[in-house]
Amino acid sequence: MNLLIVESPAKAKKIQGFLGSGWTVRASVGHVRDLPGSGQTIPEKYRALPWINLGVDVEGNYRTVYLVYEDKKKIIRDLKHACKDADEVLLATDPDREGESIAWHLAQELGLKAPKRVTYQEITETAIKKAIANPRSIDMNLVAAQESRRILDRLVGYGSSPLVSKALGTSDKRRSHSAGRVQSAALMMLAGREHARMGFASASVNGVKVRIGTAPEFQATLIRLGTQTIATPASFGPDGALKADAQEHLLLSSAQAKEAAGILTNSSLTVVQVSKKPLVRRAPAPLTTSALQQAASKLKFSAKKTADTAQRLYEQGLITYIRTDSPALSDEAVRLGQNVLRELFGAQVLPEQVRRHAAKGNAQEAHEAIRPTEFTAPEQTGLEGDELALYRLIYETTLASLMKDAAGERTSVLLDSGKGHLLAAAGTVITDPGYLQLLKDEEDGEEDASLPALQKQQSIPCVGAEVTSAQSKPPARFTEGKLIAALEKVGIGRPSTYPSILGTLQNRGYVVNEKGALHVTPLGLVATGYLSVQLPSIVDRHFTARMEEDLDRIAGGELRATTYLDTVWKNGLALSIAQAGVAAPQVAVPGFPGAVLSSKNSEVTLSYQGRTAILHEKVLSEELTEKNLERLMNGQAVRGQRASRPKTTGSKSSTRKNTSLA
DNA sequence: CAGTGAGCGAGCTTCCGCTTGACTT
């Protein structure tokens, strides 16, 4: 009897089916132990160590202590038992840095003398059997890279969190605030957008739109009057003034706009230019975890709900592994998908060559893309509700990724009134729909209407004209999906952690999700204000990318882990943390010179024109308008809430808004 | 003599990443 240990129970069950009797396949169910955490009882033999709470002895060559998680003790017991009956034990955890680490931790806990490690890239009978025939030893360089990552995250998190708490004036440790390599960088991205919005000055601009009485009708927009280009919302910068390259643009007064509309109505226009450009809409890539979480926002799923629903589909064997950063499809998947497509649409929807998609950021590519395992048609699965909707999304996106791009033509025309007005219109025509036959365009952009066939010099009638008024818009707040995409792009966070990053930011009171838009709270603004001044390297979004490069060098045996930690921690961040002040930061409110956010006793205060008010934790930055500032200073309610809440005396119940994701 | 404040020490929390269910908003 041989024993094979993997991470996921569902995977264990499947592999057991391939191997049959003679093999026992068990799951570790993820990591089994970690540095000591809060609420964990420290064994007697470690209690005297002064650094045991941290779990790392910085002065002692970064020696670590690991404890088995409370809920994994039974698993370790069972695995030990299984080891006794086994002739051979193979560690088949995932083929990436964390998986190698899990294998090593298992070997330690199970007391394996010469641990045997096997890896495979896909779960097929041949791949598993080939892997089993070629065991190797544990790659200790890769384990060291993982441990460096773990240690650095612990040191940064435990080192900086107390500073943030002090700066926010928090004395009660139970309401302690937090900072970390991932959460703080994510919060900075959100805060940057929030600042841009607060400082944004909207500009309003007039325009003229006309209806052309061809068959079919179409619309055109006035773009030049005489020799001057007409300003549009895009001509303005975030300060509400014309951009440098738009200084000469003409701001139409409403009288000018009305006059132009009057002249154009029932006039005759001449086509002066017709230009056509080929247009290609790319078929989507197969789904990664982050891509699925973004795509599922169309179904109004949160990242957490998507993860939970996908997990259930995975456990039913309907889809492949769900936490992946690779968009690659196996040859088997391509073959199965193409068979379905030939049946549904015929061979002409298949491109001549199958596209291969490259992974992004610091992808580790331990698994293939998320896809249907057997390509069972959605209605044949017996699923319903959320599970059916998500399965259908995965099914259709995977098939679409194997189809041709959509092709068409974009036509732009210029029209002249002969009286100094130049107008423009554009239209698109899709000639080969390709993947669009299966999947609606996810960009959801307004489709340009199609234009009639037009010839240069042709005369066409303008049958109506109206004055329009448009406003320049501030950059939109992040949605969950957009933030996850932004994090993935710079390599921050991992597929297994995206939903929990959002959960942490909300549970800490830094971020509120209102109708899908992520708002940074005043507390979050003060926290980022502090971090960006005192500990800029921690909130730097490129910190992780540099860390990944160094971890790769550790994994490649070119850099010693202790050397790395000395450079980055002992001679770097540890010094910054030791020197950082703990005074509450004064955060300016863009758009209101003199208005300052600060924090005292965990409460955010707003000072303006010599007065100070305590902000209710639900007051958001968008409510800091001129009118509301005055109300807040007078202690009046904003948006139906009290600006300053009465002191809760005696009660120990947390007043923090509960924003769990469930 | 009662109330206040400084100083001290004990106890608590904080990070990220890998897996599933258990369990209250």
XYZ file of C-alpha atoms (C1' of nucleotides) in Angstrom:
687
model
C 0.000 0.000 0.000
C 1.273 3.465 -0.981
C 0.101 6.856 0.255
C -0.307 9.942 -1.939
C -1.041 13.303 -0.276
C -2.605 16.195 -2.199
C -4.112 19.519 -1.019
C -7.748 19.325 -2.096
C -10.160 16.543 -0.996
C -12.007 16.728 -4.315
C -8.712 16.189 -6.131
C -7.878 13.282 -3.829
C -11.124 11.562 -4.711
C -10.531 11.928 -8.428
C -6.949 10.668 -8.282
C -8.005 7.731 -6.107
C -10.213 6.715 -9.033
C -7.214 6.659 -11.394
C -4.943 4.709 -9.064
C -7.347 2.200 -7.577
C -6.404 -0.292 -4.868
C -2.779 -0.364 -3.876
C -2.935 3.394 -3.287
C -4.461 5.559 -0.594
C -4.987 9.185 -1.653
C -5.514 11.739 1.141
C -5.781 15.545 1.353
C -3.956 17.973 3.641
C -6.767 20.487 3.009
C -4.347 23.344 2.406
C -1.636 24.539 4.757
C -1.435 22.527 7.981
C 0.634 24.805 10.199
C 1.828 28.386 10.467
C 3.671 30.874 12.651
C 1.846 31.248 15.988
C -1.356 33.210 15.611
C -3.676 34.998 18.000
C -5.731 32.786 20.254
C -3.389 29.866 19.775
C -1.997 28.185 22.869
C 1.778 28.203 22.818
C 3.294 24.860 23.962
C 5.228 25.024 27.241
C 8.615 24.506 25.606
C 8.325 27.714 23.562
C 6.759 30.006 26.122
C 10.013 31.471 27.404
C 11.096 32.658 23.952
C 10.780 36.461 23.884
C 9.895 36.435 20.179
C 7.347 33.612 20.286
C 4.398 35.925 19.649
C 6.074 37.053 16.426
C 7.113 33.489 15.628
C 10.390 34.684 14.107
C 13.724 35.301 15.843
C 15.096 38.149 13.782
C 18.352 38.257 15.756
C 18.723 34.479 15.629
C 19.052 33.956 11.881
C 15.281 34.244 11.420
C 14.610 30.993 13.223
C 10.888 30.207 13.111
C 8.397 28.305 15.222
C 5.436 26.696 13.481
C 2.299 25.368 15.170
C -0.265 23.018 13.649
C -3.621 24.785 13.189
C -6.196 23.690 15.737
C -8.559 22.396 13.017
C -5.758 20.513 11.242
C -4.644 18.446 14.235
C -7.082 15.689 13.361
C -5.895 15.665 9.749
C -2.278 15.336 10.848
C -3.248 12.488 13.202
C -5.038 10.659 10.400
C -2.188 11.201 7.963
C 0.327 9.885 10.513
C -1.798 6.807 10.857
C -1.942 6.326 7.108
C 1.857 6.741 6.912
C 2.329 3.792 9.279
C 0.471 1.464 6.929
C 2.196 2.796 3.826
C 5.235 1.302 2.096
C 5.855 4.601 0.379
C 4.594 8.168 0.966
C 4.446 10.630 -1.956
C 3.834 14.359 -1.413
C 1.755 15.589 -4.351
C 0.771 19.068 -3.213
C 0.388 21.793 -5.868
C 3.382 22.525 -8.139
C 4.075 26.044 -6.893
C 5.855 27.855 -4.068
C 3.113 27.396 -1.489
C 2.614 23.775 -2.518
C 6.321 23.008 -2.081
C 6.124 24.585 1.355
C 3.098 22.504 2.313
C 4.989 19.384 1.248
C 7.897 20.357 3.516
C 5.636 21.150 6.485
C 3.909 17.783 5.994
C 7.250 15.973 5.868
C 8.232 17.687 9.129
C 5.005 16.927 10.965
C 4.756 13.373 9.665
C 8.400 12.684 10.440
C 9.274 11.524 6.923
C 12.976 10.639 6.633
C 13.570 11.052 2.907
C 10.371 12.703 1.663
C 9.418 12.014 -1.949
C 7.859 14.815 -3.947
C 5.845 14.493 -7.158
C 4.146 17.137 -9.301
C 1.870 17.168 -12.338
C 0.264 19.941 -14.364
C -3.060 18.304 -15.120
C -5.221 15.703 -13.464
C -5.366 12.919 -16.007
C -4.509 9.290 -15.493
C -1.416 9.451 -17.699
C -0.115 12.665 -16.096
C -0.547 11.264 -12.567
C 1.064 7.921 -13.381
C 3.969 9.631 -15.087
C 4.451 11.894 -12.053
C 4.414 8.958 -9.647
C 7.086 7.192 -11.655
C 9.406 10.205 -11.333
C 9.625 11.317 -7.694
C 12.223 13.870 -6.598
C 13.256 15.331 -3.255
C 11.734 18.496 -1.809
C 13.174 21.657 -3.359
C 14.515 23.428 -0.277
C 15.325 26.603 -2.211
C 11.675 26.936 -3.168
C 10.688 26.247 0.438
C 13.093 28.997 1.553
C 11.485 31.414 -0.913
C 8.043 30.686 0.541
C 9.320 31.029 4.093
C 10.919 34.381 3.271
C 7.583 35.583 1.930
C 5.819 34.358 5.054
C 8.347 35.899 7.441
C 8.392 39.233 5.647
C 4.598 39.454 5.673
C 4.535 38.688 9.398
C 7.256 41.239 10.215
C 5.710 43.962 8.058
C 2.169 43.319 9.311
C 2.967 43.008 12.992
C 5.496 45.818 12.770
C 3.297 48.392 11.083
C -0.178 47.597 12.458
C 0.529 48.929 15.990
C 1.867 52.160 14.477
C -1.318 52.675 12.503
C -3.362 51.963 15.627
C -1.395 54.541 17.601
C -1.639 57.109 14.851
C -5.411 56.660 14.756
C -5.469 57.136 18.519
C -6.666 53.624 19.292
C -6.024 52.496 22.850
C -8.364 49.497 22.916
C -6.441 46.588 21.422
C -9.599 44.754 20.589
C -10.287 47.437 18.023
C -6.756 47.480 16.799
C -6.146 48.661 13.256
C -4.051 46.954 10.664
C -1.600 47.378 7.819
C 0.182 44.932 5.561
C 1.975 44.425 2.274
C -1.203 43.494 0.430
C -4.069 45.252 2.207
C -2.274 48.586 2.457
C -1.233 48.641 -1.185
C -4.816 47.806 -2.153
C -6.168 50.519 0.125
C -3.783 53.037 -1.431
C -5.149 52.299 -4.894
C -8.671 52.933 -3.657
C -7.643 56.061 -1.753
C -5.870 57.467 -4.796
C -9.112 57.222 -6.739
C -11.038 58.739 -3.848
C -8.675 61.732 -3.718
C -8.942 62.186 -7.473
C -12.725 62.280 -7.133
C -12.707 64.689 -4.207
C -10.410 67.053 -6.062
C -12.322 66.725 -9.309
C -13.958 69.834 -10.671
C -16.691 69.041 -13.137
C -17.003 71.083 -16.302
C -20.197 71.508 -18.272
C -20.089 71.988 -21.997
C -22.658 72.557 -24.743
C -22.813 70.724 -28.024
C -25.049 70.226 -31.049
C -26.397 66.913 -32.293
C -28.278 66.512 -35.583
C -30.474 63.868 -37.198
C -29.771 62.955 -40.800
C -32.805 61.926 -42.829
C -31.279 59.067 -44.784
C -32.608 55.511 -44.683
C -31.760 54.483 -42.083
C -31.456 57.710 -40.165
C -28.298 58.434 -38.205
C -26.920 61.051 -35.856
C -23.957 63.368 -36.295
C -22.218 65.739 -33.922
C -20.934 69.246 -34.569
C -17.132 69.150 -34.190
C -15.926 72.428 -35.706
C -17.372 75.886 -36.043
C -15.443 78.038 -38.511
C -11.807 77.195 -37.800
C -12.292 76.244 -34.181
C -12.629 72.740 -32.731
C -15.531 72.485 -30.324
C -14.755 71.457 -26.751
C -16.217 68.178 -25.431
C -16.076 66.763 -21.878
C -12.837 65.043 -22.925
C -11.223 68.471 -23.470
C -11.209 69.118 -19.719
C -8.721 67.946 -17.124
C -9.576 66.840 -13.581
C -9.267 70.449 -12.383
C -12.198 71.479 -14.552
C -9.991 73.551 -16.879
C -9.157 72.886 -20.519
C -6.264 70.472 -20.976
C -2.983 71.709 -22.421
C -3.726 70.279 -25.860
C -7.262 71.683 -25.833
C -6.508 75.308 -24.968
C -7.732 76.498 -28.362
C -11.014 74.566 -28.218
C -14.167 76.584 -28.451
C -16.604 76.551 -25.536
C -19.987 76.884 -27.174
C -22.232 79.337 -25.383
C -25.854 78.272 -25.299
C -26.656 81.145 -27.684
C -24.004 79.903 -30.130
C -25.291 76.355 -29.823
C -28.879 77.438 -30.425
C -27.872 79.509 -33.403
C -25.967 76.603 -34.949
C -28.852 74.223 -34.325
C -31.220 76.689 -35.970
C -29.082 77.020 -39.069
C -28.550 73.267 -39.405
C -32.195 72.248 -39.028
C -33.678 71.481 -42.450
C -30.417 72.341 -44.156
C -28.539 70.248 -46.655
C -25.175 68.753 -45.770
C -22.393 67.511 -48.017
C -20.412 64.373 -47.328
C -16.769 65.491 -47.484
C -15.014 62.388 -46.222
C -15.781 58.697 -45.843
C -13.101 56.551 -44.230
C -13.277 52.868 -43.414
C -11.089 50.911 -41.088
C -11.142 47.206 -40.374
C -12.301 46.376 -36.900
C -11.446 43.323 -34.798
C -13.064 42.286 -31.526
C -10.845 39.777 -29.793
C -12.362 36.599 -28.447
C -11.948 36.384 -24.661
C -9.149 34.430 -23.018
C -10.040 31.322 -20.995
C -10.901 32.203 -17.401
C -8.493 32.670 -14.529
C -9.781 33.210 -10.993
C -9.592 36.969 -11.266
C -11.154 36.998 -14.739
C -14.026 34.860 -13.454
C -14.575 37.181 -10.517
C -14.753 40.132 -12.890
C -16.975 38.372 -15.409
C -19.357 37.214 -12.681
C -19.970 40.814 -11.660
C -22.260 40.830 -14.718
C -24.362 38.336 -12.742
C -24.168 40.716 -9.743
C -22.022 38.212 -7.854
C -19.498 39.501 -5.326
C -15.974 38.049 -5.461
C -16.812 35.984 -2.382
C -20.035 34.634 -3.828
C -18.277 33.746 -7.069
C -15.578 31.880 -5.149
C -18.149 29.960 -3.080
C -20.338 29.071 -6.042
C -17.366 27.994 -8.161
C -16.170 25.816 -5.285
C -19.461 23.909 -5.365
C -19.209 23.393 -9.131
C -15.662 22.094 -8.653
C -16.741 19.664 -5.954
C -19.425 18.311 -8.276
C -16.731 17.612 -10.852
C -18.243 20.016 -13.381
C -15.312 22.422 -13.668
C -11.540 22.298 -13.232
C -9.683 23.749 -10.267
C -10.907 27.228 -9.384
C -7.912 29.042 -7.907
C -5.610 29.542 -10.846
C -3.645 32.332 -12.453
C -3.121 30.537 -15.752
C -5.292 31.078 -18.848
C -3.886 27.958 -20.527
C -6.160 25.152 -21.761
C -4.950 21.555 -21.942
C -4.875 19.830 -25.324
C -7.711 17.621 -24.107
C -9.831 20.690 -23.308
C -9.171 22.245 -26.728
C -10.222 19.009 -28.448
C -13.415 18.650 -26.399
C -14.347 22.309 -26.857
C -13.785 22.229 -30.592
C -16.030 19.185 -30.904
C -18.855 21.072 -29.201
C -18.310 24.118 -31.422
C -18.356 22.068 -34.622
C -21.674 20.659 -33.563
C -23.175 23.995 -32.486
C -21.901 26.314 -35.239
C -19.900 24.289 -37.744
C -16.158 24.235 -38.375
C -16.084 27.760 -39.830
C -16.192 29.325 -36.338
C -12.824 27.794 -35.461
C -9.723 29.913 -36.090
C -6.982 28.404 -38.230
C -4.670 28.283 -35.242
C -5.655 27.781 -31.623
C -4.718 30.872 -29.584
C -2.326 30.385 -26.690
C -2.725 32.890 -23.903
C 0.115 34.066 -21.688
C -0.301 34.480 -17.935
C 0.033 37.903 -16.295
C 2.014 39.392 -13.451
C 3.749 36.978 -11.113
C 1.627 34.002 -12.160
C 2.812 30.642 -10.882
C 0.706 28.579 -13.293
C 0.232 25.523 -11.118
C -3.155 24.792 -12.693
C -4.811 25.301 -16.052
C -7.622 27.765 -16.754
C -11.063 27.372 -15.171
C -13.163 25.412 -17.669
C -15.891 22.779 -17.884
C -14.335 19.350 -17.323
C -16.546 17.493 -19.799
C -18.199 20.404 -21.629
C -21.614 19.185 -20.546
C -24.246 21.560 -21.951
C -25.541 23.822 -19.130
C -29.135 22.606 -19.402
C -27.952 18.977 -19.115
C -26.145 19.483 -15.823
C -29.212 19.505 -13.592
C -27.956 22.718 -12.019
C -30.182 25.645 -11.184
C -30.026 29.196 -9.867
C -26.619 30.727 -9.124
C -24.746 27.518 -9.872
C -26.333 27.205 -13.302
C -25.670 30.854 -14.114
C -22.008 30.607 -13.168
C -21.539 27.281 -14.965
C -23.091 28.762 -18.096
C -20.713 31.718 -17.888
C -17.712 29.394 -17.625
C -19.030 27.133 -20.393
C -19.708 29.965 -22.820
C -16.515 31.891 -22.111
C -14.380 28.788 -22.557
C -16.042 27.946 -25.869
C -15.823 31.582 -27.001
C -12.083 31.539 -26.314
C -11.774 28.785 -28.939
C -13.756 30.694 -31.581
C -12.709 33.203 -34.230
C -12.391 36.881 -33.378
C -15.295 39.012 -34.579
C -14.433 41.093 -37.623
C -16.078 44.152 -39.108
C -15.578 47.635 -40.338
C -15.669 51.012 -38.685
C -16.812 53.873 -40.875
C -16.301 57.534 -40.035
C -17.819 60.330 -42.087
C -17.381 64.095 -42.076
C -20.229 66.380 -43.166
C -20.055 70.048 -44.169
C -22.903 72.556 -43.964
C -21.225 74.980 -46.389
C -21.731 77.653 -43.703
C -18.763 76.863 -41.475
C -20.135 73.812 -39.669
C -18.259 70.519 -39.742
C -20.012 67.455 -38.345
C -18.878 63.880 -37.694
C -20.556 60.492 -37.379
C -19.263 56.966 -36.967
C -20.747 53.528 -37.304
C -19.628 49.938 -37.105
C -20.713 46.898 -39.022
C -19.828 43.393 -37.922
C -19.257 41.240 -41.010
C -18.097 38.037 -39.287
C -19.545 37.682 -35.790
C -17.147 34.898 -34.729
C -17.385 34.399 -30.946
C -20.116 37.050 -30.683
C -22.563 34.381 -31.854
C -22.129 32.788 -28.433
C -21.115 35.564 -26.085
C -22.399 39.105 -25.984
C -19.714 41.743 -26.040
C -18.628 42.133 -22.438
C -17.352 45.648 -22.939
C -20.992 46.681 -23.042
C -19.931 49.853 -24.815
C -22.588 51.718 -26.702
C -22.666 50.198 -30.113
C -22.418 52.795 -32.824
C -25.431 52.523 -35.033
C -24.678 51.358 -38.513
C -24.445 54.048 -41.179
C -26.083 53.927 -44.608
C -23.800 53.662 -47.611
C -22.531 57.187 -48.339
C -20.508 58.664 -51.197
C -18.137 61.597 -51.076
C -19.798 64.820 -52.346
C -23.225 63.301 -51.754
C -25.831 65.711 -50.478
C -27.938 64.602 -47.503
C -30.748 66.280 -45.528
C -30.476 67.348 -41.901
C -33.965 66.865 -40.500
C -33.469 67.991 -36.926
C -30.918 69.503 -34.539
C -30.752 69.815 -30.774
C -28.523 71.471 -28.244
C -26.881 69.011 -25.852
C -25.202 69.647 -22.558
C -22.612 67.261 -21.175
C -20.512 67.190 -18.041
C -16.984 65.896 -17.563
C -17.030 62.969 -15.166
C -14.595 62.111 -12.379
C -12.787 58.757 -12.575
C -15.173 56.012 -11.453
C -14.717 54.254 -8.125
C -13.380 50.719 -8.263
C -15.785 47.808 -8.252
C -14.628 44.559 -6.639
C -13.796 43.137 -10.047
C -11.852 46.198 -11.203
C -9.812 46.276 -8.007
C -8.977 42.585 -8.319
C -7.910 43.184 -11.922
C -5.724 46.121 -10.853
C -4.158 44.078 -8.047
C -3.462 41.157 -10.349
C -1.866 43.440 -12.926
C 0.824 44.563 -10.468
C 1.084 41.102 -8.908
C -0.462 41.864 -5.509
C -2.428 39.058 -3.825
C -3.130 35.535 -5.045
C -6.204 33.803 -6.499
C -7.024 32.276 -3.110
C -6.930 35.648 -1.356
C -8.765 38.150 -3.565
C -12.108 37.872 -1.741
C -10.446 38.036 1.678
C -8.500 41.204 0.784
C -11.841 42.910 0.181
C -13.184 41.405 3.407
C -10.258 42.696 5.448
C -10.533 46.245 4.136
C -14.239 46.308 4.975
C -13.973 44.621 8.372
C -11.320 47.143 9.398
C -13.693 49.961 8.554
C -11.417 51.312 5.818
C -13.717 50.585 2.904
C -17.479 50.399 2.361
C -19.148 48.695 -0.586
C -22.139 50.743 -1.682
C -24.053 49.284 -4.610
C -20.921 47.676 -5.951
C -18.723 50.786 -5.717
C -15.850 50.649 -3.239
C -15.749 53.824 -1.138
C -12.845 54.639 1.132
C -14.126 55.803 4.524
C -12.677 58.830 6.319
C -10.879 56.332 8.585
C -9.353 54.694 5.501
C -8.251 58.103 4.228
C -6.556 58.914 7.528
C -4.883 55.473 7.632
C -3.485 55.865 4.088
C -2.534 59.452 4.908
C -0.417 58.141 7.747
C 1.126 55.239 5.846
C 2.011 57.231 2.751
C 3.982 59.736 4.822
C 5.579 57.511 7.467
C 5.906 54.128 5.741
C 5.750 54.808 2.000
C 7.559 51.609 1.052
C 4.838 49.442 2.592
C 2.057 51.032 0.562
C 4.136 51.077 -2.617
C 2.297 49.013 -5.193
C 5.619 47.889 -6.683
C 6.905 46.479 -3.408
C 5.374 43.076 -4.156
C 6.767 42.934 -7.692
C 10.290 43.552 -6.374
C 9.746 40.989 -3.634
C 8.697 38.417 -6.234
C 11.893 38.990 -8.205
C 13.975 38.405 -5.099
C 11.963 35.327 -4.130
C 12.655 33.927 -7.580
C 16.366 34.425 -6.962
C 16.059 32.618 -3.631
C 14.181 29.801 -5.363
C 16.919 29.654 -7.998
C 19.635 29.368 -5.352
C 21.207 32.725 -6.275
C 20.236 34.558 -3.095
C 20.257 33.407 0.527
C 17.042 33.923 2.423
C 18.807 35.446 5.435
C 20.706 37.868 3.195
C 17.448 38.932 1.597
C 15.668 39.433 4.920
C 18.616 41.388 6.324
C 18.507 43.731 3.338
C 14.780 44.231 3.124
C 13.845 43.982 6.798
C 16.703 44.534 9.228
C 18.490 47.218 7.223
C 15.341 48.517 5.559
C 11.780 48.400 6.770
C 12.642 47.712 10.410
C 14.583 50.994 10.499
C 11.699 52.900 8.865
C 9.287 51.455 11.396
C 11.591 52.354 14.291
C 11.838 55.932 13.054
C 8.178 56.420 12.103
C 6.241 58.960 14.130
C 2.936 58.056 15.688
C 1.218 61.435 15.566
C -2.194 61.475 13.955
C -1.769 62.563 10.343
C -3.443 65.686 9.016
C -5.101 64.689 5.774
C -6.139 67.493 3.482
C -9.533 67.240 1.804
C -9.023 68.019 -1.884
C -11.399 70.678 -3.094
C -11.685 72.311 0.332
C -8.534 74.236 1.200
C -8.122 74.294 4.956
C -10.349 71.256 5.635
C -8.394 68.571 7.466
C -9.221 65.001 8.462
C -7.513 63.551 11.499
C -8.174 60.867 14.104
C -8.433 60.767 17.866
C -9.550 57.819 19.972
C -10.340 55.873 16.783
C -12.752 58.576 15.697
C -12.214 60.654 12.633
C -12.414 64.385 13.112
C -12.950 67.023 10.479
C -11.544 70.491 11.114
C -12.630 73.382 8.955
C -12.493 77.126 9.445
C -11.492 76.884 13.073
C -14.165 74.356 14.069
C -13.946 70.608 14.565
C -16.571 67.882 14.253
C -16.440 64.133 14.821
C -17.432 62.305 11.661
C -19.889 59.467 11.896
C -18.169 56.387 10.507
C -20.747 56.141 7.743
C -20.104 59.631 6.402
C -18.295 59.113 3.123
C -16.067 61.414 1.165
C -18.740 62.149 -1.420
C -20.795 63.694 1.356
C -18.072 66.219 2.108
C -19.740 68.877 -0.021
C -19.785 72.578 0.775
C -23.297 72.369 2.167
C -22.610 69.237 4.204
C -19.415 70.654 5.690
C -21.473 73.454 7.193
C -24.045 70.981 8.513
C -21.376 68.726 9.990
C -19.770 71.673 11.781
C -23.133 72.434 13.339
C -23.501 68.850 14.486
C -26.353 68.229 12.074
C -27.163 65.011 10.303
C -25.892 64.220 6.838
C -27.775 61.685 4.751
C -30.117 60.958 7.639
C -27.316 60.038 10.013
C -26.005 61.855 13.018
C -22.728 63.607 12.358
C -21.390 62.821 15.813
C -22.763 59.909 17.713
C -23.414 60.082 21.437
C -20.740 58.510 23.589
C -21.537 54.938 24.478
C -20.593 54.730 28.112
C -20.278 51.464 29.965
C -21.091 49.327 26.976
C -18.217 47.316 25.597
C -19.996 46.311 22.452
C -18.120 47.301 19.357
C -19.548 50.272 17.568
C -17.664 49.451 14.433
C -19.890 48.899 11.503
C -20.060 45.235 10.730
C -19.365 44.625 7.100
C -18.752 40.927 6.830
C -19.078 39.673 3.296
C -21.525 36.918 3.988
C -9.293 61.925 53.704
C -10.782 61.421 48.982
C -9.746 62.103 44.356
C -6.288 62.489 40.589
C -2.291 61.430 37.803
C 2.061 59.243 36.627
C 4.400 54.999 36.070
C 4.475 50.124 35.472
C 3.230 45.619 33.899
C 0.062 42.203 32.009
C -2.614 40.921 28.165
C -4.249 41.453 23.563
C -4.047 42.178 18.571
C -1.975 42.880 14.115
C 0.174 39.910 8.767
C -0.488 36.587 3.971
C -1.748 32.280 1.717
C -3.528 27.355 1.245
C -7.816 24.555 1.810
C -13.195 23.604 3.264
C -17.242 23.670 5.861
C -19.248 25.723 10.453
C -21.711 29.473 11.968
C -23.873 33.844 13.160
C -24.480 39.164 10.578
